[in-house]
Amino acid sequence: GGLAERGARALALASRRGALAAGDGARLAQAGAAVAAIRCDVAEVADARRLAADVAQRMAPVVGVWHAAGRTADGLLANLGARALRAVYAPKAHGAWSLHAALAAAKVGACVLFSSVAALLGGAGQANYSAANACLDALGTHRRAHDRACVSVQWGAWAEVGMAARGAASARMAAMEAASGLGRIGLAQGLGALHAAALPRAPSRIGVMPVQWQRMLGAAGSAPAFLSGMAPRTAHVAPE
């Protein structure tokens, strides 16, 4: 929706189901965009190649890519087996690489990978998810090093949409907010960050996460190790 509202005239929305959510098609059409819903599992190289060819034939050459696929399979590190790793790596790391390979010849003006702040801060029970998102960050850096458009956005949790906006994940995020000072991204904030990520001079990696710095840095044990230098030092009273 944000892309259509900012002037995109043709959008190809790819997913494993190949269908739009109820009302999305009409909303996008009202914004003036021609929309094609395409069935594609981007983790499969052949599917990604078919997607690129289909878009070029039905709509126009690909000028922008937004990779937002992902899923979680949380668990303690000792309990994370190959199945949990494959489940998380498939849409994230393998999907992004498949699109990168399929569009190798395309002159893409914007490429935005939806990474996660878990790649920056880590996450309890999310070793596989953190690592898969770190692969997106690495791919973004790789593309930029070879003079190709790409920004990897390390998203925090969204308040209104996404995996952390419902169910047990939402309750867990609420507890984390209270304890650590990490907040959830509002829709307007997220769309603004997405627009900034697509600008020509955006850095190759952007972290997006509302933070109450006083709470995060002041709470005992809550600040990540690499931010420890920013934490206020505890005052010590010398004994008389």
PDB file of C-alpha atoms in Angstrom:
ATOM      1  CA  GLY A   1       0.000   0.000   0.000  1.00  0.00           C
ATOM      2  CA  GLY A   2       2.762   2.436   0.886  1.00  0.00           C
ATOM      3  CA  LEU A   3       4.476   1.868  -2.473  1.00  0.00           C
ATOM      4  CA  ALA A   4       1.272   2.540  -4.404  1.00  0.00           C
ATOM      5  CA  GLU A   5       0.577   5.675  -2.416  1.00  0.00           C
ATOM      6  CA  ARG A   6       4.083   6.927  -3.191  1.00  0.00           C
ATOM      7  CA  GLY A   7       3.662   6.540  -6.945  1.00  0.00           C
ATOM      8  CA  ALA A   8       4.294   2.886  -7.902  1.00  0.00           C
ATOM      9  CA  ARG A   9       2.086   2.181 -10.919  1.00  0.00           C
ATOM     10  CA  ALA A  10       2.642  -1.586 -11.192  1.00  0.00           C
ATOM     11  CA  LEU A  11       3.129  -4.034  -8.331  1.00  0.00           C
ATOM     12  CA  ALA A  12       3.796  -7.781  -8.428  1.00  0.00           C
ATOM     13  CA  LEU A  13       2.967  -9.330  -5.057  1.00  0.00           C
ATOM     14  CA  ALA A  14       4.517 -12.786  -4.749  1.00  0.00           C
ATOM     15  CA  SER A  15       3.659 -15.309  -2.048  1.00  0.00           C
ATOM     16  CA  ARG A  16       3.344 -19.045  -1.645  1.00  0.00           C
ATOM     17  CA  ARG A  17      -0.456 -18.743  -1.866  1.00  0.00           C
ATOM     18  CA  GLY A  18      -0.438 -16.316  -4.761  1.00  0.00           C
ATOM     19  CA  ALA A  19      -3.464 -14.437  -3.445  1.00  0.00           C
ATOM     20  CA  LEU A  20      -4.144 -11.040  -1.922  1.00  0.00           C
ATOM     21  CA  ALA A  21      -5.688 -10.591   1.494  1.00  0.00           C
ATOM     22  CA  ALA A  22      -9.326  -9.516   1.496  1.00  0.00           C
ATOM     23  CA  GLY A  23      -9.683  -5.870   0.486  1.00  0.00           C
ATOM     24  CA  ASP A  24      -6.027  -5.345  -0.432  1.00  0.00           C
ATOM     25  CA  GLY A  25      -6.613  -5.576  -4.184  1.00  0.00           C
ATOM     26  CA  ALA A  26      -9.323  -2.921  -4.162  1.00  0.00           C
ATOM     27  CA  ARG A  27      -7.283  -0.646  -1.908  1.00  0.00           C
ATOM     28  CA  LEU A  28      -4.226  -0.868  -4.168  1.00  0.00           C
ATOM     29  CA  ALA A  29      -6.305  -0.336  -7.297  1.00  0.00           C
ATOM     30  CA  GLN A  30      -7.861   2.751  -5.690  1.00  0.00           C
ATOM     31  CA  ALA A  31      -4.341   4.098  -5.186  1.00  0.00           C
ATOM     32  CA  GLY A  32      -3.819   3.783  -8.947  1.00  0.00           C
ATOM     33  CA  ALA A  33      -1.576   0.708  -9.142  1.00  0.00           C
ATOM     34  CA  ALA A  34      -1.915  -2.267 -11.456  1.00  0.00           C
ATOM     35  CA  VAL A  35      -1.508  -5.325  -9.250  1.00  0.00           C
ATOM     36  CA  ALA A  36      -0.591  -8.919 -10.050  1.00  0.00           C
ATOM     37  CA  ALA A  37      -0.698 -11.597  -7.352  1.00  0.00           C
ATOM     38  CA  ILE A  38       1.770 -14.335  -8.282  1.00  0.00           C
ATOM     39  CA  ARG A  39       2.297 -17.699  -6.662  1.00  0.00           C
ATOM     40  CA  CYS A  40       5.968 -18.165  -5.856  1.00  0.00           C
ATOM     41  CA  ASP A  41       8.147 -19.787  -3.200  1.00  0.00           C
ATOM     42  CA  VAL A  42      11.219 -17.556  -3.351  1.00  0.00           C
ATOM     43  CA  ALA A  43      13.251 -20.138  -1.448  1.00  0.00           C
ATOM     44  CA  GLU A  44      13.195 -22.159  -4.677  1.00  0.00           C
ATOM     45  CA  VAL A  45      15.602 -20.820  -7.295  1.00  0.00           C
ATOM     46  CA  ALA A  46      13.399 -22.019 -10.169  1.00  0.00           C
ATOM     47  CA  ASP A  47      10.365 -20.222  -8.712  1.00  0.00           C
ATOM     48  CA  ALA A  48      12.339 -16.988  -8.333  1.00  0.00           C
ATOM     49  CA  ARG A  49      13.471 -17.188 -11.950  1.00  0.00           C
ATOM     50  CA  ARG A  50       9.917 -17.790 -13.139  1.00  0.00           C
ATOM     51  CA  LEU A  51       8.768 -14.823 -11.064  1.00  0.00           C
ATOM     52  CA  ALA A  52      11.318 -12.474 -12.639  1.00  0.00           C
ATOM     53  CA  ALA A  53      10.410 -13.648 -16.150  1.00  0.00           C
ATOM     54  CA  ASP A  54       6.673 -13.447 -15.444  1.00  0.00           C
ATOM     55  CA  VAL A  55       6.875  -9.882 -14.148  1.00  0.00           C
ATOM     56  CA  ALA A  56       8.989  -8.758 -17.102  1.00  0.00           C
ATOM     57  CA  GLN A  57       6.513 -10.294 -19.560  1.00  0.00           C
ATOM     58  CA  ARG A  58       3.219  -9.289 -17.923  1.00  0.00           C
ATOM     59  CA  MET A  59       4.040  -5.902 -16.445  1.00  0.00           C
ATOM     60  CA  ALA A  60       7.396  -4.208 -17.011  1.00  0.00           C
ATOM     61  CA  PRO A  61      11.092  -4.654 -16.267  1.00  0.00           C
ATOM     62  CA  VAL A  62      11.715  -5.013 -12.539  1.00  0.00           C
ATOM     63  CA  VAL A  63      12.877  -1.687 -11.108  1.00  0.00           C
ATOM     64  CA  GLY A  64      12.457  -2.359  -7.380  1.00  0.00           C
ATOM     65  CA  VAL A  65      12.489  -5.381  -5.086  1.00  0.00           C
ATOM     66  CA  TRP A  66      11.107  -5.634  -1.547  1.00  0.00           C
ATOM     67  CA  HIS A  67      11.836  -8.967   0.106  1.00  0.00           C
ATOM     68  CA  ALA A  68       9.619  -9.363   3.185  1.00  0.00           C
ATOM     69  CA  ALA A  69       9.276 -13.143   3.513  1.00  0.00           C
ATOM     70  CA  GLY A  70      10.012 -14.772   6.845  1.00  0.00           C
ATOM     71  CA  ARG A  71       8.913 -17.098   9.596  1.00  0.00           C
ATOM     72  CA  THR A  72      10.019 -18.122  13.069  1.00  0.00           C
ATOM     73  CA  ALA A  73      10.675 -21.484  14.700  1.00  0.00           C
ATOM     74  CA  ASP A  74      11.884 -20.498  18.145  1.00  0.00           C
ATOM     75  CA  GLY A  75      13.630 -22.749  20.616  1.00  0.00           C
ATOM     76  CA  LEU A  76      16.611 -22.965  22.920  1.00  0.00           C
ATOM     77  CA  LEU A  77      19.861 -23.420  21.034  1.00  0.00           C
ATOM     78  CA  ALA A  78      20.388 -26.954  22.329  1.00  0.00           C
ATOM     79  CA  ASN A  79      16.978 -27.915  20.912  1.00  0.00           C
ATOM     80  CA  LEU A  80      17.307 -26.287  17.480  1.00  0.00           C
ATOM     81  CA  GLY A  81      17.668 -29.060  14.936  1.00  0.00           C
ATOM     82  CA  ALA A  82      18.052 -29.045  11.165  1.00  0.00           C
ATOM     83  CA  ARG A  83      14.300 -28.790  10.638  1.00  0.00           C
ATOM     84  CA  ALA A  84      14.015 -25.541  12.610  1.00  0.00           C
ATOM     85  CA  LEU A  85      17.032 -24.114  10.794  1.00  0.00           C
ATOM     86  CA  ARG A  86      15.661 -24.995   7.363  1.00  0.00           C
ATOM     87  CA  ALA A  87      12.235 -23.580   8.177  1.00  0.00           C
ATOM     88  CA  VAL A  88      13.656 -20.169   9.080  1.00  0.00           C
ATOM     89  CA  TYR A  89      16.483 -19.994   6.539  1.00  0.00           C
ATOM     90  CA  ALA A  90      14.276 -20.944   3.562  1.00  0.00           C
ATOM     91  CA  PRO A  91      12.213 -17.732   3.167  1.00  0.00           C
ATOM     92  CA  LYS A  92      14.834 -15.412   4.631  1.00  0.00           C
ATOM     93  CA  ALA A  93      18.353 -16.329   3.498  1.00  0.00           C
ATOM     94  CA  HIS A  94      17.598 -18.695   0.611  1.00  0.00           C
ATOM     95  CA  GLY A  95      14.704 -16.553  -0.623  1.00  0.00           C
ATOM     96  CA  ALA A  96      16.767 -13.373  -0.730  1.00  0.00           C
ATOM     97  CA  TRP A  97      19.654 -15.118  -2.475  1.00  0.00           C
ATOM     98  CA  SER A  98      17.295 -16.669  -5.052  1.00  0.00           C
ATOM     99  CA  LEU A  99      15.907 -13.239  -5.923  1.00  0.00           C
ATOM    100  CA  HIS A 100      19.428 -11.824  -6.068  1.00  0.00           C
ATOM    101  CA  ALA A 101      20.439 -14.526  -8.555  1.00  0.00           C
ATOM    102  CA  ALA A 102      17.231 -14.339 -10.610  1.00  0.00           C
ATOM    103  CA  LEU A 103      17.571 -10.580 -11.059  1.00  0.00           C
ATOM    104  CA  ALA A 104      21.302 -10.579 -11.753  1.00  0.00           C
ATOM    105  CA  ALA A 105      20.786  -8.987 -15.180  1.00  0.00           C
ATOM    106  CA  ALA A 106      18.069  -6.528 -14.121  1.00  0.00           C
ATOM    107  CA  LYS A 107      18.822  -2.847 -13.529  1.00  0.00           C
ATOM    108  CA  VAL A 108      17.166  -2.648 -10.140  1.00  0.00           C
ATOM    109  CA  GLY A 109      16.972   0.887  -8.775  1.00  0.00           C
ATOM    110  CA  ALA A 110      15.855  -0.115  -5.273  1.00  0.00           C
ATOM    111  CA  CYS A 111      16.250  -3.349  -3.333  1.00  0.00           C
ATOM    112  CA  VAL A 112      15.060  -3.535   0.275  1.00  0.00           C
ATOM    113  CA  LEU A 113      15.548  -6.668   2.381  1.00  0.00           C
ATOM    114  CA  PHE A 114      13.388  -7.042   5.496  1.00  0.00           C
ATOM    115  CA  SER A 115      15.886  -8.138   8.120  1.00  0.00           C
ATOM    116  CA  SER A 116      15.258  -8.032  11.865  1.00  0.00           C
ATOM    117  CA  VAL A 117      16.676  -6.282  14.887  1.00  0.00           C
ATOM    118  CA  ALA A 118      17.288  -9.831  16.118  1.00  0.00           C
ATOM    119  CA  ALA A 119      20.364  -9.802  13.867  1.00  0.00           C
ATOM    120  CA  LEU A 120      21.618  -6.749  15.774  1.00  0.00           C
ATOM    121  CA  LEU A 121      20.551  -7.431  19.355  1.00  0.00           C
ATOM    122  CA  GLY A 122      19.916 -11.163  19.312  1.00  0.00           C
ATOM    123  CA  GLY A 123      16.789 -12.695  20.782  1.00  0.00           C
ATOM    124  CA  ALA A 124      16.020 -15.290  23.421  1.00  0.00           C
ATOM    125  CA  GLY A 125      15.341 -18.596  21.690  1.00  0.00           C
ATOM    126  CA  GLN A 126      15.968 -17.083  18.255  1.00  0.00           C
ATOM    127  CA  ALA A 127      19.486 -18.154  17.304  1.00  0.00           C
ATOM    128  CA  ASN A 128      18.228 -19.482  13.947  1.00  0.00           C
ATOM    129  CA  TYR A 129      16.154 -16.347  13.251  1.00  0.00           C
ATOM    130  CA  SER A 130      19.017 -14.013  14.223  1.00  0.00           C
ATOM    131  CA  ALA A 131      21.448 -15.863  11.969  1.00  0.00           C
ATOM    132  CA  ALA A 132      19.074 -15.976   9.000  1.00  0.00           C
ATOM    133  CA  ASN A 133      18.529 -12.233   9.220  1.00  0.00           C
ATOM    134  CA  ALA A 134      22.274 -11.659   9.509  1.00  0.00           C
ATOM    135  CA  CYS A 135      22.504 -13.400   6.119  1.00  0.00           C
ATOM    136  CA  LEU A 136      20.227 -10.698   4.686  1.00  0.00           C
ATOM    137  CA  ASP A 137      22.487  -8.010   6.151  1.00  0.00           C
ATOM    138  CA  ALA A 138      25.504  -9.703   4.564  1.00  0.00           C
ATOM    139  CA  LEU A 139      23.761  -9.925   1.195  1.00  0.00           C
ATOM    140  CA  GLY A 140      22.922  -6.231   1.352  1.00  0.00           C
ATOM    141  CA  THR A 141      26.558  -5.394   2.035  1.00  0.00           C
ATOM    142  CA  HIS A 142      27.665  -7.739  -0.768  1.00  0.00           C
ATOM    143  CA  ARG A 143      25.379  -6.099  -3.303  1.00  0.00           C
ATOM    144  CA  ARG A 144      26.480  -2.609  -2.353  1.00  0.00           C
ATOM    145  CA  ALA A 145      30.144  -3.646  -2.554  1.00  0.00           C
ATOM    146  CA  HIS A 146      29.444  -4.671  -6.162  1.00  0.00           C
ATOM    147  CA  ASP A 147      27.708  -1.365  -6.943  1.00  0.00           C
ATOM    148  CA  ARG A 148      24.182  -2.786  -6.855  1.00  0.00           C
ATOM    149  CA  ALA A 149      21.241  -1.254  -5.056  1.00  0.00           C
ATOM    150  CA  CYS A 150      20.348  -2.806  -1.705  1.00  0.00           C
ATOM    151  CA  VAL A 151      19.433  -1.845   1.852  1.00  0.00           C
ATOM    152  CA  SER A 152      18.878  -4.374   4.619  1.00  0.00           C
ATOM    153  CA  VAL A 153      16.417  -2.993   7.181  1.00  0.00           C
ATOM    154  CA  GLN A 154      16.694  -4.517  10.651  1.00  0.00           C
ATOM    155  CA  TRP A 155      13.087  -4.087  11.710  1.00  0.00           C
ATOM    156  CA  GLY A 156      11.943  -4.135  15.283  1.00  0.00           C
ATOM    157  CA  ALA A 157       8.449  -5.379  16.081  1.00  0.00           C
ATOM    158  CA  TRP A 158       5.506  -3.600  14.455  1.00  0.00           C
ATOM    159  CA  ALA A 159       2.550  -2.560  16.577  1.00  0.00           C
ATOM    160  CA  GLU A 160      -0.281  -3.071  14.080  1.00  0.00           C
ATOM    161  CA  VAL A 161       0.938  -5.604  11.506  1.00  0.00           C
ATOM    162  CA  GLY A 162       3.395  -8.487  11.321  1.00  0.00           C
ATOM    163  CA  MET A 163       4.324 -11.493  13.432  1.00  0.00           C
ATOM    164  CA  ALA A 164       4.694  -9.587  16.709  1.00  0.00           C
ATOM    165  CA  ALA A 165       1.309  -7.861  16.519  1.00  0.00           C
ATOM    166  CA  ARG A 166      -0.788 -10.835  17.554  1.00  0.00           C
ATOM    167  CA  GLY A 167      -1.007 -13.796  19.893  1.00  0.00           C
ATOM    168  CA  ALA A 168       1.770 -14.956  22.193  1.00  0.00           C
ATOM    169  CA  ALA A 169       4.378 -12.916  20.290  1.00  0.00           C
ATOM    170  CA  SER A 170       2.471  -9.720  21.068  1.00  0.00           C
ATOM    171  CA  ALA A 171       2.303 -10.566  24.764  1.00  0.00           C
ATOM    172  CA  ARG A 172       6.032 -11.332  24.792  1.00  0.00           C
ATOM    173  CA  MET A 173       6.780  -7.997  23.115  1.00  0.00           C
ATOM    174  CA  ALA A 174       4.665  -6.132  25.682  1.00  0.00           C
ATOM    175  CA  ALA A 175       6.691  -7.716  28.494  1.00  0.00           C
ATOM    176  CA  MET A 176       9.948  -6.862  26.716  1.00  0.00           C
ATOM    177  CA  GLU A 177       8.870  -3.243  26.252  1.00  0.00           C
ATOM    178  CA  ALA A 178       8.178  -2.865  29.943  1.00  0.00           C
ATOM    179  CA  ALA A 179      11.470  -4.478  30.956  1.00  0.00           C
ATOM    180  CA  SER A 180      13.925  -3.122  28.401  1.00  0.00           C
ATOM    181  CA  GLY A 181      12.558   0.076  26.884  1.00  0.00           C
ATOM    182  CA  LEU A 182      12.197  -1.381  23.379  1.00  0.00           C
ATOM    183  CA  GLY A 183       9.000  -0.226  21.698  1.00  0.00           C
ATOM    184  CA  ARG A 184       6.940  -1.297  18.716  1.00  0.00           C
ATOM    185  CA  ILE A 185       6.929   0.485  15.377  1.00  0.00           C
ATOM    186  CA  GLY A 186       3.800   2.430  14.449  1.00  0.00           C
ATOM    187  CA  LEU A 187       2.507   2.170  10.883  1.00  0.00           C
ATOM    188  CA  ALA A 188       3.420   5.760  10.008  1.00  0.00           C
ATOM    189  CA  GLN A 189       6.918   5.315  11.484  1.00  0.00           C
ATOM    190  CA  GLY A 190       7.457   2.105   9.537  1.00  0.00           C
ATOM    191  CA  LEU A 191       6.316   3.549   6.216  1.00  0.00           C
ATOM    192  CA  GLY A 192       8.561   6.561   6.762  1.00  0.00           C
ATOM    193  CA  ALA A 193      11.538   4.278   7.411  1.00  0.00           C
ATOM    194  CA  LEU A 194      10.692   2.204   4.339  1.00  0.00           C
ATOM    195  CA  HIS A 195      10.659   5.339   2.206  1.00  0.00           C
ATOM    196  CA  ALA A 196      14.033   6.406   3.644  1.00  0.00           C
ATOM    197  CA  ALA A 197      15.501   2.966   2.925  1.00  0.00           C
ATOM    198  CA  ALA A 198      14.664   3.307  -0.766  1.00  0.00           C
ATOM    199  CA  LEU A 199      16.477   6.648  -1.143  1.00  0.00           C
ATOM    200  CA  PRO A 200      19.618   6.515  -3.331  1.00  0.00           C
ATOM    201  CA  ARG A 201      22.063   7.444  -0.558  1.00  0.00           C
ATOM    202  CA  ALA A 202      20.651   5.216   2.177  1.00  0.00           C
ATOM    203  CA  PRO A 203      23.259   3.137   4.052  1.00  0.00           C
ATOM    204  CA  SER A 204      23.446  -0.575   3.304  1.00  0.00           C
ATOM    205  CA  ARG A 205      22.016  -1.427   6.736  1.00  0.00           C
ATOM    206  CA  ILE A 206      19.404   0.416   8.792  1.00  0.00           C
ATOM    207  CA  GLY A 207      18.067  -0.474  12.246  1.00  0.00           C
ATOM    208  CA  VAL A 208      14.479   0.629  12.930  1.00  0.00           C
ATOM    209  CA  MET A 209      13.284   0.317  16.516  1.00  0.00           C
ATOM    210  CA  PRO A 210      11.719   2.804  18.954  1.00  0.00           C
ATOM    211  CA  VAL A 211      13.850   2.885  22.090  1.00  0.00           C
ATOM    212  CA  GLN A 212      13.459   4.546  25.463  1.00  0.00           C
ATOM    213  CA  TRP A 213      17.194   4.957  25.937  1.00  0.00           C
ATOM    214  CA  GLN A 214      17.072   5.910  29.590  1.00  0.00           C
ATOM    215  CA  ARG A 215      15.185   2.728  30.426  1.00  0.00           C
ATOM    216  CA  MET A 216      17.275   0.473  28.187  1.00  0.00           C
ATOM    217  CA  LEU A 217      20.645   1.750  29.354  1.00  0.00           C
ATOM    218  CA  GLY A 218      19.617   2.131  32.962  1.00  0.00           C
ATOM    219  CA  ALA A 219      17.996  -1.257  33.522  1.00  0.00           C
ATOM    220  CA  ALA A 220      20.421  -3.755  35.049  1.00  0.00           C
ATOM    221  CA  GLY A 221      21.484  -6.370  32.526  1.00  0.00           C
ATOM    222  CA  SER A 222      19.126  -5.201  29.769  1.00  0.00           C
ATOM    223  CA  ALA A 223      21.546  -3.196  27.622  1.00  0.00           C
ATOM    224  CA  PRO A 224      23.324  -5.158  24.865  1.00  0.00           C
ATOM    225  CA  ALA A 225      27.057  -5.570  25.421  1.00  0.00           C
ATOM    226  CA  PHE A 226      28.011  -3.321  22.507  1.00  0.00           C
ATOM    227  CA  LEU A 227      26.016  -0.450  24.076  1.00  0.00           C
ATOM    228  CA  SER A 228      27.576  -0.851  27.496  1.00  0.00           C
ATOM    229  CA  GLY A 229      29.848   2.129  26.903  1.00  0.00           C
ATOM    230  CA  MET A 230      26.786   4.368  26.624  1.00  0.00           C
ATOM    231  CA  ALA A 231      25.241   3.196  29.888  1.00  0.00           C
ATOM    232  CA  PRO A 232      25.427   5.635  32.807  1.00  0.00           C
ATOM    233  CA  ARG A 233      28.066   4.709  35.327  1.00  0.00           C
ATOM    234  CA  THR A 234      26.850   3.876  38.817  1.00  0.00           C
ATOM    235  CA  ALA A 235      27.970   6.437  41.366  1.00  0.00           C
ATOM    236  CA  HIS A 236      30.160   5.003  44.095  1.00  0.00           C
ATOM    237  CA  VAL A 237      30.553   6.651  47.480  1.00  0.00           C
ATOM    238  CA  ALA A 238      34.045   6.319  48.873  1.00  0.00           C
ATOM    239  CA  PRO A 239      34.155   5.063  52.459  1.00  0.00           C
ATOM    240  CA  GLU A 240      35.341   7.559  55.038  1.00  0.00           C
TER     241      GLU A 240
END
